[in-house]
Short mmCIF file of C-alpha atoms in Angstrom, two decimals:
data_model
loop_
_atom_site.label_atom_id
_atom_site.label_comp_id
_atom_site.label_asym_id
_atom_site.label_seq_id
_atom_site.Cartn_x
_atom_site.Cartn_y
_atom_site.Cartn_z
CA MET R 107 295.71 -79.43 161.33
CA SER R 108 298.22 -80.65 159.02
CA ALA R 109 297.92 -82.74 155.96
CA PRO R 110 298.97 -86.41 155.86
CA SER R 111 302.62 -86.98 155.04
CA PRO R 112 303.11 -87.68 151.25
CA ALA R 113 305.10 -90.77 152.39
CA THR R 114 302.21 -92.30 154.26
CA PRO R 115 298.94 -91.53 152.13
CA ARG R 116 295.62 -92.03 153.94
CA ARG R 117 292.17 -92.47 152.82
CA SER R 118 290.82 -90.38 155.82
CA ARG R 119 290.84 -86.81 156.62
CA PRO R 120 293.39 -86.02 159.24
CA VAL R 121 292.21 -86.02 162.80
CA MET R 122 291.18 -82.53 163.83
CA PRO R 123 293.18 -81.11 166.75
CA TRP R 124 290.32 -80.50 169.18
CA LEU R 125 289.19 -84.03 168.72
CA ALA R 126 292.71 -85.54 168.96
CA PRO R 127 293.04 -88.03 171.92
CA THR R 128 294.64 -86.60 175.11
CA ALA R 129 296.27 -88.59 178.01
CA PHE R 130 293.88 -91.20 179.69
CA GLY R 131 293.92 -90.58 183.54
CA GLY R 132 296.82 -88.37 183.28
CA MET R 133 299.11 -91.07 182.04
CA VAL R 134 300.70 -92.09 178.58
CA VAL R 135 301.27 -95.64 178.15
CA ALA R 136 303.23 -97.55 175.34
CA MET R 137 301.94 -100.89 174.37
CA ALA R 138 302.56 -103.13 171.34
CA VAL R 139 299.16 -104.35 170.40
CA ALA R 140 298.33 -105.80 166.94
CA VAL R 141 295.36 -103.91 165.40
CA ALA R 142 294.49 -105.60 162.07
CA CYS R 143 291.25 -105.85 160.03
CA ALA R 144 289.60 -109.12 160.66
CA PRO R 145 286.37 -110.96 160.10
CA ARG R 146 283.76 -109.49 162.14
CA GLN R 147 282.68 -111.72 164.98
CA SER R 148 279.12 -111.79 166.46
CA PRO R 149 277.62 -108.56 167.77
CA ALA R 150 277.53 -102.70 169.50
CA GLY R 151 274.04 -84.97 173.04
CA PRO R 152 278.49 -85.17 174.16
CA ALA R 153 282.04 -81.30 176.68
CA ALA R 154 284.16 -83.64 174.79
CA PRO R 155 283.72 -84.37 171.11
CA ALA R 156 280.00 -85.37 171.58
CA GLY R 157 278.90 -83.27 174.38
CA PRO R 158 275.82 -84.06 176.66
CA SER R 159 273.61 -86.98 175.45
CA ALA R 160 269.89 -87.21 175.13
CA PRO R 161 268.25 -89.66 177.61
CA ALA R 162 268.30 -93.32 176.93
CA ASN R 163 264.66 -94.40 177.12
CA PRO R 164 263.63 -97.77 175.84
CA ALA R 165 261.68 -97.65 172.40
CA PRO R 166 259.34 -100.09 170.83
CA THR R 167 260.72 -101.68 167.80
CA GLY R 168 258.61 -100.68 164.40
CA SER R 169 259.02 -101.14 160.64
CA HIS R 170 261.55 -98.88 158.94
CA ALA R 171 263.15 -99.08 155.71
CA PRO R 172 266.87 -100.08 155.91
CA LEU R 173 268.86 -97.05 154.82
CA VAL R 174 271.05 -99.29 152.34
CA ARG R 175 268.55 -101.74 150.60
CA GLY R 176 270.11 -105.07 149.96
CA GLU R 177 273.51 -104.28 151.12
CA ALA R 178 273.41 -104.24 154.90
CA SER R 179 273.47 -107.58 156.77
CA GLY R 180 274.74 -106.36 160.14
CA ARG R 181 278.11 -107.96 159.36
CA LEU R 182 281.22 -106.81 157.64
CA ASP R 183 283.59 -109.08 155.92
CA ARG R 184 286.45 -106.89 157.39
CA ASP R 185 286.05 -104.72 160.42
CA ARG R 186 288.71 -102.72 162.04
CA LEU R 187 289.48 -103.41 165.61
CA ALA R 188 289.44 -100.56 168.08
CA LEU R 189 291.35 -100.41 171.47
CA ILE R 190 289.07 -98.57 173.81
CA ALA R 191 290.53 -97.64 177.43
CA ILE R 192 287.72 -98.36 180.05
CA ASP R 193 290.05 -97.97 183.01
CA GLY R 194 293.27 -96.03 183.34
CA LYS R 195 294.20 -96.79 186.96
CA ALA R 196 292.77 -100.06 187.99
CA ALA R 197 293.96 -101.68 191.14
CA ALA R 198 293.78 -105.51 191.19
CA PRO R 199 290.80 -105.38 188.67
CA ALA R 200 288.53 -108.54 188.67
CA VAL R 201 287.44 -110.16 185.53
CA THR R 202 285.28 -113.08 184.74
CA ALA R 203 283.11 -114.39 181.94
CA THR R 204 279.57 -115.57 181.05
CA GLY R 205 281.04 -118.96 179.74
CA ALA R 206 284.24 -120.56 178.73
CA TRP R 207 287.32 -117.99 178.80
CA VAL R 208 291.00 -117.80 178.82
CA ILE R 209 293.65 -115.44 180.10
CA GLU R 210 296.83 -115.51 178.24
CA GLU R 211 300.17 -113.52 177.90
CA GLN R 212 300.03 -111.00 175.06
CA GLY R 213 300.60 -112.88 171.75
CA GLY R 214 299.47 -116.18 173.17
CA ARG R 215 303.03 -117.12 174.42
CA ALA R 216 301.45 -118.80 177.66
CA SER R 217 298.13 -119.57 178.68
CA LEU R 218 297.60 -118.47 182.36
CA VAL R 219 294.14 -119.35 183.22
CA ARG R 220 291.27 -121.22 181.75
CA GLY R 221 287.91 -120.84 183.47
CA SER R 222 284.23 -121.99 182.63
CA GLY R 223 282.64 -118.90 183.69
CA GLY R 224 281.28 -117.09 186.79
CA GLU R 225 284.78 -117.53 188.74
CA PRO R 226 286.48 -114.13 189.37
CA TRP R 227 290.17 -113.82 188.92
CA ARG R 228 292.14 -110.66 189.87
CA VAL R 229 294.81 -109.08 187.73
CA GLU R 230 297.54 -107.99 190.38
CA GLN R 231 300.50 -105.82 189.88
CA ARG R 232 304.11 -105.59 191.30
CA GLY R 233 306.10 -102.87 189.42
CA GLY R 234 306.02 -103.67 186.01
CA LEU R 235 304.92 -107.29 186.45
CA LEU R 236 301.55 -109.02 186.48
CA ARG R 237 299.86 -111.96 188.00
CA ILE R 238 296.57 -113.53 187.91
CA ALA R 239 295.17 -114.37 191.46
CA GLY R 240 292.07 -116.49 192.32
CA GLU R 241 290.22 -117.36 195.69
CA GLY R 242 292.53 -118.72 198.46
CA ASN R 243 296.17 -119.05 197.50
CA ASP R 244 295.74 -119.71 193.77
CA ALA R 245 298.05 -117.33 191.59
CA THR R 246 300.21 -117.59 188.60
CA PRO R 247 303.81 -116.64 188.66
CA TRP R 248 304.84 -112.89 188.37
CA ARG R 249 305.34 -112.15 184.62
CA GLU R 250 305.84 -109.11 182.27
CA GLY R 251 302.51 -107.98 180.69
CA PRO R 252 300.38 -107.19 178.84
CA PHE R 253 297.72 -110.17 179.87
CA VAL R 254 294.79 -110.72 177.30
CA ALA R 255 291.53 -112.32 178.43
CA ARG R 256 289.12 -113.48 175.58
CA PRO R 257 286.16 -115.87 175.41
CA ALA R 258 286.88 -119.51 174.50
CA ALA R 259 283.26 -120.23 173.32
CA GLY R 260 281.07 -118.31 170.74
CA GLU R 261 278.37 -117.14 173.33
CA SER R 262 280.74 -116.51 176.01
CA HIS R 263 281.28 -112.53 176.96
CA LEU R 264 283.91 -111.20 179.35
CA ARG R 265 282.62 -109.34 182.47
CA PHE R 266 284.66 -106.26 183.94
CA GLY R 267 283.46 -103.66 186.56
CA ASN R 268 279.76 -104.92 186.45
CA ARG R 269 279.76 -104.60 182.84
CA ARG R 270 279.78 -107.31 179.83
CA TYR R 271 282.05 -106.51 176.84
CA ARG R 272 282.27 -108.26 173.54
CA GLY R 273 285.94 -109.04 172.06
CA GLU R 274 288.72 -109.17 174.44
CA LEU R 275 290.16 -107.43 177.55
CA ILE R 276 293.85 -106.21 177.58
CA PHE R 277 295.58 -105.57 181.03
CA THR R 278 298.76 -103.55 181.00
CA PRO R 279 300.91 -102.60 184.03
CA THR R 280 301.67 -98.71 184.25
CA ASP R 281 303.17 -96.22 186.88
CA THR R 282 299.47 -95.49 188.14
CA GLY R 283 297.88 -98.85 188.04
CA ILE R 284 296.70 -101.35 185.62
CA LEU R 285 295.45 -100.05 182.16
CA VAL R 286 292.36 -102.01 180.95
CA VAL R 287 291.57 -101.88 177.36
CA ASN R 288 288.70 -103.46 175.31
CA ARG R 289 289.88 -104.68 171.79
CA VAL R 290 286.55 -104.95 169.93
CA PRO R 291 285.52 -104.56 166.31
CA ILE R 292 284.00 -101.12 165.53
CA GLU R 293 280.44 -102.51 164.69
CA ASP R 294 280.38 -104.15 168.03
CA TYR R 295 282.07 -101.15 169.74
CA LEU R 296 279.07 -98.93 168.34
CA ARG R 297 276.51 -101.02 169.99
CA GLY R 298 278.06 -99.91 173.17
CA VAL R 299 278.02 -96.25 172.08
CA VAL R 300 274.91 -95.01 170.19
CA PRO R 301 272.55 -96.01 172.96
CA ILE R 302 274.34 -93.99 175.45
CA GLU R 303 274.76 -91.04 173.07
CA ILE R 304 271.55 -90.50 171.64
CA GLY R 305 269.08 -92.92 173.40
CA THR R 306 266.39 -95.25 172.01
CA ARG R 307 263.10 -93.44 172.50
CA GLN R 308 260.65 -94.76 170.09
CA ALA R 309 260.57 -96.43 166.58
CA GLY R 310 259.83 -93.17 165.11
CA ASP R 311 263.37 -91.89 166.02
CA LEU R 312 265.15 -94.62 163.96
CA ALA R 313 266.33 -92.25 161.18
CA ALA R 314 268.01 -90.21 164.05
CA ILE R 315 269.59 -93.31 165.45
CA GLU R 316 270.96 -94.13 162.06
CA ALA R 317 272.27 -90.72 161.64
CA GLN R 318 273.84 -90.79 164.93
CA THR R 319 275.57 -94.20 164.21
CA ILE R 320 277.15 -93.15 160.95
CA ALA R 321 278.29 -90.05 162.55
CA ALA R 322 279.85 -92.17 165.44
CA ARG R 323 281.28 -94.61 162.93
CA SER R 324 283.17 -91.68 160.94
CA TYR R 325 284.42 -90.31 164.29
CA SER R 326 285.77 -93.88 165.31
CA TYR R 327 287.41 -94.50 161.76
CA MET R 328 289.27 -91.38 161.93
CA ARG R 329 290.94 -92.80 165.25
CA VAL R 330 291.46 -96.42 164.34
CA PRO R 331 293.93 -97.37 161.79
CA THR R 332 293.15 -99.60 158.63
CA ASP R 333 295.76 -102.20 159.87
CA GLY R 334 298.04 -103.09 162.73
CA ALA R 335 300.76 -100.93 161.26
CA GLN R 336 300.09 -97.94 163.25
CA GLN R 337 300.40 -98.74 166.76
CA PRO R 338 298.76 -95.88 169.45
CA ALA R 339 301.48 -94.89 171.74
CA ARG R 340 299.11 -94.80 174.63
CA GLY R 341 297.81 -98.15 174.07
CA TRP R 342 294.29 -97.24 173.08
CA HIS R 343 292.55 -95.29 170.36
CA MET R 344 289.71 -93.84 172.42
CA THR R 345 288.48 -93.81 175.87
CA GLY R 346 284.94 -94.93 176.85
CA SER R 347 284.51 -91.54 178.44
CA VAL R 348 283.19 -88.06 177.19
CA GLN R 349 286.68 -87.23 176.45
CA HIS R 350 285.74 -89.28 173.03
CA GLN R 351 282.59 -91.32 172.80
CA VAL R 352 280.75 -92.63 176.02
CA TYR R 353 281.00 -96.51 175.71
CA ALA R 354 279.31 -98.73 178.20
CA GLY R 355 279.76 -102.32 176.87
CA MET R 356 277.04 -104.83 176.06
CA ASP R 357 274.42 -104.17 178.82
CA VAL R 358 273.29 -100.93 177.10
CA GLU R 359 272.50 -102.54 173.71
CA HIS R 360 268.96 -102.33 172.45
CA PRO R 361 267.25 -103.74 169.39
CA VAL R 362 266.28 -100.65 167.90
CA VAL R 363 270.00 -99.29 167.96
CA ASN R 364 271.24 -102.69 166.67
CA GLN R 365 268.69 -102.27 163.98
CA ALA R 366 270.08 -99.05 162.90
CA ILE R 367 273.84 -100.11 163.19
CA ASP R 368 273.20 -103.41 161.33
CA ALA R 369 271.29 -101.28 158.52
CA THR R 370 274.06 -98.91 158.26
CA ALA R 371 277.03 -101.24 158.40
CA GLY R 372 280.26 -99.79 157.19
CA LEU R 373 278.70 -96.42 156.37
CA VAL R 374 280.61 -93.32 156.99
CA LEU R 375 280.52 -89.49 156.09
CA ARG R 376 282.78 -88.24 153.37
CA TYR R 377 283.62 -84.93 152.16
CA GLY R 378 285.64 -84.64 148.92
CA GLY R 379 286.06 -88.24 149.03
CA LEU R 380 287.71 -88.21 152.54
CA ILE R 381 286.09 -89.45 155.73
CA VAL R 382 285.52 -86.84 158.06
CA ASP R 383 285.41 -86.16 161.81
CA ALA R 384 281.81 -85.85 162.84
CA PRO R 385 281.30 -84.16 166.02
CA TYR R 386 277.80 -83.96 167.68
CA PHE R 387 276.34 -82.67 170.88
CA SER R 388 272.92 -82.65 172.66
CA SER R 389 270.71 -79.62 171.52
CA CYS R 390 271.74 -76.40 169.66
CA GLY R 391 268.94 -74.18 170.63
CA GLY R 392 267.98 -73.24 166.94
CA ARG R 393 271.35 -72.90 165.47
CA THR R 394 274.70 -74.73 165.20
CA ALA R 395 278.25 -73.37 165.60
CA GLY R 396 281.52 -73.74 163.65
CA PRO R 397 284.56 -75.24 165.23
CA ARG R 398 286.44 -72.03 166.05
CA GLU R 399 283.45 -70.94 168.12
CA ALA R 400 283.85 -73.85 170.49
CA TRP R 401 287.67 -74.99 170.28
CA ARG R 402 291.14 -73.14 170.20
CA ASP R 403 293.62 -73.63 167.80
CA VAL R 404 291.33 -75.11 164.94
CA ARG R 405 290.32 -74.20 161.64
CA ASP R 406 286.85 -74.18 160.15
CA GLU R 407 285.68 -76.91 157.99
CA PRO R 408 283.29 -76.58 154.98
CA TYR R 409 281.19 -79.29 156.51
CA LEU R 410 280.91 -77.92 160.03
CA GLN R 411 279.62 -74.49 159.12
CA PRO R 412 276.82 -73.02 161.49
CA VAL R 413 273.43 -73.85 160.06
CA ASP R 414 269.92 -72.85 161.24
CA ASP R 415 267.70 -75.65 162.95
CA ILE R 416 264.35 -74.09 162.67
CA ASP R 417 261.22 -76.34 161.85
CA PRO R 418 259.36 -74.46 159.11
CA ARG R 419 256.22 -75.71 160.31
CA THR R 420 256.38 -74.35 163.66
CA GLY R 421 259.03 -71.82 163.62
CA ARG R 422 260.58 -73.37 166.60
CA ALA R 423 263.79 -75.36 166.78
CA TYR R 424 263.63 -78.89 165.94
CA CYS R 425 265.47 -79.68 169.31
CA ASP R 426 262.80 -77.88 171.54
CA LEU R 427 261.48 -81.13 172.48
CA SER R 428 264.52 -81.57 174.46
CA PRO R 429 263.85 -80.88 178.16
CA ARG R 430 267.23 -79.15 178.49
CA ASN R 431 266.90 -76.83 175.52
CA HIS R 432 266.00 -73.86 177.50
CA TRP R 433 267.87 -73.16 180.70
CA GLU R 434 268.77 -70.54 183.39
CA ALA R 435 271.74 -70.57 185.62
CA GLU R 436 272.09 -68.35 188.71
CA PHE R 437 275.10 -66.99 190.46
CA ASP R 438 275.11 -65.36 194.10
CA ALA R 439 277.89 -63.10 194.98
CA SER R 440 279.90 -66.07 196.42
CA ARG R 441 279.80 -68.03 193.26
CA LEU R 442 280.58 -64.81 191.22
CA ARG R 443 283.88 -64.53 193.32
CA GLU R 444 284.76 -68.16 192.57
CA VAL R 445 284.05 -67.26 188.74
CA VAL R 446 286.77 -64.71 188.77
CA ARG R 447 289.20 -67.10 190.53
CA ARG R 448 288.66 -69.96 188.00
CA ALA R 449 288.78 -67.26 185.09
CA LEU R 450 291.94 -66.04 186.51
CA GLN R 451 293.47 -69.59 187.10
CA THR R 452 292.27 -70.57 183.56
CA ALA R 453 294.36 -67.46 182.22
CA GLY R 454 297.48 -68.77 184.09
CA ALA R 455 297.42 -66.02 186.63
CA ARG R 456 300.06 -66.57 189.47
CA ASP R 457 297.75 -65.16 192.08
CA PRO R 458 294.24 -66.36 191.12
CA ARG R 459 292.43 -64.90 194.09
CA PRO R 460 288.60 -64.31 194.12
CA ALA R 461 287.30 -60.92 193.67
CA ALA R 462 284.09 -58.97 194.04
CA VAL R 463 282.23 -58.93 190.82
CA GLN R 464 280.91 -55.28 189.81
CA GLY R 465 279.70 -56.16 186.33
CA LEU R 466 279.51 -59.17 184.06
CA GLU R 467 278.39 -59.00 180.48
CA VAL R 468 278.70 -60.79 176.93
CA GLY R 469 281.54 -58.73 175.43
CA THR R 470 281.30 -60.13 171.52
CA ARG R 471 279.32 -62.95 170.02
CA THR R 472 280.21 -65.46 167.52
CA PRO R 473 278.62 -65.89 164.01
CA SER R 474 275.97 -68.42 165.43
CA GLY R 475 275.21 -65.69 168.11
CA ARG R 476 276.93 -67.62 170.96
CA ALA R 477 278.86 -65.56 173.44
CA ALA R 478 282.71 -65.13 172.02
CA THR R 479 283.96 -63.41 175.11
CA LEU R 480 282.58 -62.97 178.73
CA VAL R 481 283.71 -59.68 180.33
CA LEU R 482 284.04 -59.52 184.42
CA HIS R 483 284.44 -56.28 186.03
CA THR R 484 285.90 -56.72 189.38
CA ASP R 485 287.34 -54.45 192.06
CA ARG R 486 290.69 -55.70 191.10
CA GLY R 487 290.38 -55.12 187.54
CA THR R 488 288.65 -56.36 184.20
CA VAL R 489 289.00 -60.29 183.37
CA THR R 490 287.93 -61.15 179.82
CA VAL R 491 287.39 -65.03 179.26
CA PRO R 492 287.40 -66.39 175.89
CA ALA R 493 284.55 -68.64 174.16
CA ARG R 494 286.51 -71.78 174.85
CA ASP R 495 286.91 -71.28 178.51
CA ILE R 496 283.27 -69.88 179.18
CA ARG R 497 281.59 -72.97 180.08
CA ALA R 498 283.94 -74.38 182.65
CA VAL R 499 284.56 -70.83 184.18
CA LEU R 500 280.74 -70.54 184.79
CA SER R 501 280.74 -74.29 186.25
CA ASP R 502 278.25 -74.74 189.00
CA ALA R 503 278.90 -75.65 192.66
CA ARG R 504 279.14 -79.21 191.75
CA GLY R 505 281.79 -78.71 189.24
CA ALA R 506 279.28 -79.25 185.98
CA ILE R 507 280.07 -76.97 183.33
CA LEU R 508 277.55 -74.38 181.70
CA ALA R 509 274.97 -76.08 179.38
CA SER R 510 276.13 -73.83 176.36
CA THR R 511 277.53 -70.41 175.52
CA TYR R 512 274.24 -69.42 173.76
CA PHE R 513 273.18 -67.21 176.51
CA SER R 514 272.33 -63.89 177.72
CA VAL R 515 272.48 -61.89 181.18
CA ASP R 516 268.73 -62.03 182.15
CA ARG R 517 268.56 -60.41 185.67
CA GLU R 518 271.02 -58.64 187.93
CA SER R 519 270.96 -57.44 191.64
CA ARG R 520 273.58 -54.99 193.19
CA THR R 521 274.40 -53.76 196.45
CA ARG R 522 276.80 -50.89 196.92
CA GLY R 523 278.00 -51.10 193.16
CA GLN R 524 278.82 -54.86 193.35
CA LEU R 525 276.83 -57.66 192.04
CA THR R 526 275.05 -59.90 194.56
CA ALA R 527 273.48 -61.91 192.03
CA VAL R 528 273.16 -62.62 188.19
CA THR R 529 270.77 -64.96 186.32
CA LEU R 530 271.75 -66.19 182.79
CA ARG R 531 269.35 -67.40 180.44
CA GLY R 532 270.32 -69.75 177.72
CA ALA R 533 269.56 -72.08 174.86
CA GLY R 534 270.88 -75.45 173.78
CA ASN R 535 273.31 -77.97 175.53
CA GLY R 536 276.91 -78.96 174.38
CA HIS R 537 279.27 -77.25 172.35
CA GLY R 538 277.14 -76.66 169.30
CA VAL R 539 279.44 -78.19 166.57
CA GLY R 540 277.96 -80.89 164.17
CA MET R 541 274.90 -82.61 164.49
CA CYS R 542 272.47 -81.43 166.92
CA GLN R 543 271.00 -84.76 168.50
CA TRP R 544 267.72 -83.58 169.83
CA GLY R 545 267.44 -81.89 166.58
CA ALA R 546 268.11 -85.02 164.69
CA ILE R 547 265.23 -86.79 166.57
CA GLY R 548 262.74 -83.86 165.98
CA ARG R 549 263.71 -84.28 162.13
CA ALA R 550 263.19 -87.93 162.26
CA ARG R 551 259.70 -87.57 163.78
CA ALA R 552 258.89 -85.27 161.00
CA GLY R 553 259.71 -87.78 158.52
CA ILE R 554 263.08 -86.76 157.40
CA ASP R 555 265.55 -89.61 156.69
CA ALA R 556 268.96 -90.34 157.92
CA ARG R 557 270.76 -89.14 154.87
CA ALA R 558 268.92 -85.75 154.76
CA ILE R 559 269.64 -85.22 158.54
CA LEU R 560 273.36 -85.73 157.79
CA ARG R 561 273.37 -83.56 154.93
CA HIS R 562 272.02 -80.60 157.04
CA TYR R 563 274.08 -80.97 160.00
CA TYR R 564 277.36 -81.60 157.78
CA PRO R 565 276.90 -79.57 154.57
CA GLY R 566 278.39 -81.01 151.58
CA THR R 567 279.06 -84.68 152.97
CA VAL R 568 277.80 -87.75 151.21
CA VAL R 569 277.21 -91.39 152.97
CA GLY R 570 279.50 -94.06 151.43
CA PHE R 571 281.32 -97.21 152.59
CA ALA R 572 284.45 -96.70 154.77
CA ASP R 573 286.49 -99.35 152.92
#
C-alpha cells in the first residue's frame, strides 16, 4: 500500500490492496459520472472484505441510548454519493417505480420517458447505443448512453430486479451487456447493507449494529471520493456483492438498523486522524487474525492486530453463539484428488491433474493459530498451499470455500498407504481480520457499547465524524 501523492493530499488512509475493487463481472467500464456531496435526501459476517454474514432475523425495537447524544438526527447536511454496481451484464433490464419517475440521458440533456409508476420499461442495447422500449411498439430512438432513471416525486422509488432502490439508476452499454449502477447517498446505501451484513436479531444487539454501521461507513468512505473530481474508471465505487459489501436496496431495511444508522450518522473509525479501512467477518472462533494471515501482498496495520475474543465470565468465545462457529469438513478420496488439482491449478501448474493423496497436514501456523500452509503429500510429489489459497483449495462439492483456516486434521482413513477420508475440525467463519460480527453481538448482549466494541476489534482507533 502506497501513501497518497503529495500533490493530492487526502484526509483518509489509502485503500488497502486486499480491499481494492476488482473488475465487476470480468469487465472494466469507463463512465463519466458526477459524484458530488449533496444534501441528504430521504432515507439504508463477509470471502471478500466482509466475509459470511450473520443471519438477518427481524428484531423487536427497544430503548437504547443513542451513540452520539444531541448530534445525530439521521440526516447529514452533506452526504457523499456512492456508485454501487448492482448488475454488470444485464440484457434488456426492466425498470419501473412506485410513483412518478423519469428516464433521461446522462446530464439531463433529454427526457426520454416519464412514468406514473408501475409501468415497466426496458433498457435495450445495440452496440454502444441504448433505447427505452415499452409494451407494444413503443420505443425511443437509439442514443448514446448512459441513461439515468430517477424518481420525480418525493415518495417514489425505483424498482429493478424485484428490488426497490433509493436514489438513481444509471444504465451504461458495455461489451458484455448493460452495466446497472445505483447512485445513492452513503447513509441510504448503508440501510441496504447493514441488515444483510450483521442482521437485526433483537433490541439487545443494537450496540453491535451500531458498531457494524460505523465499520461499514468507514469502509465505504475509503472508496467514495469527497467530490466529483475523482471519477471511478469502472463506473462504480463498489459492487453490491461479497466482493465489497452485500447490498440489497430498500426491501431489507429494518427499523432497528435504521435507528442505528441514524444514531451514528456520519461517524467513522479513525487511526492517527485518518479514516481507516475496517474489514469484518462472521465469527473468529476465539481470536482474530492479522491481514497477512489472510491476504497476499499486504502489510499489517496497527489497528488490525490479532486480538483475543474470550468472554472472561465464561471462558468461551463471545462468538460461540454463532451456529457456525464450530464446524467439520469431510473429504473422501475423490474430493482429495480434486483438492490436489485445485492446489496445482492455483499454483499455476501447466498440467493440474488430480493425484492420489498420501498425507494431508497443516505445515505451519500463523500468530493467531490459523493454518499458514497446508501440505499435501501425493503419489506425484508434495504440494504446499499458502494461507491465502487454503479456503478456496478446500472448497466443497458445491464450490463453497472452507469456513476458515482455523482448523486441524481430526480424523484420517487409509487404504494401502493412501488417504481415503479426512475430517477437518475447525472454528470461526470468514477471513478473521477486523471485527468479529458474532463476537460484537455477544459483547452487545453483555452490555458493552459500540465504541468499546470497535476499540477492541480495531485497537487504537477512535470514533469521529468523517467530514
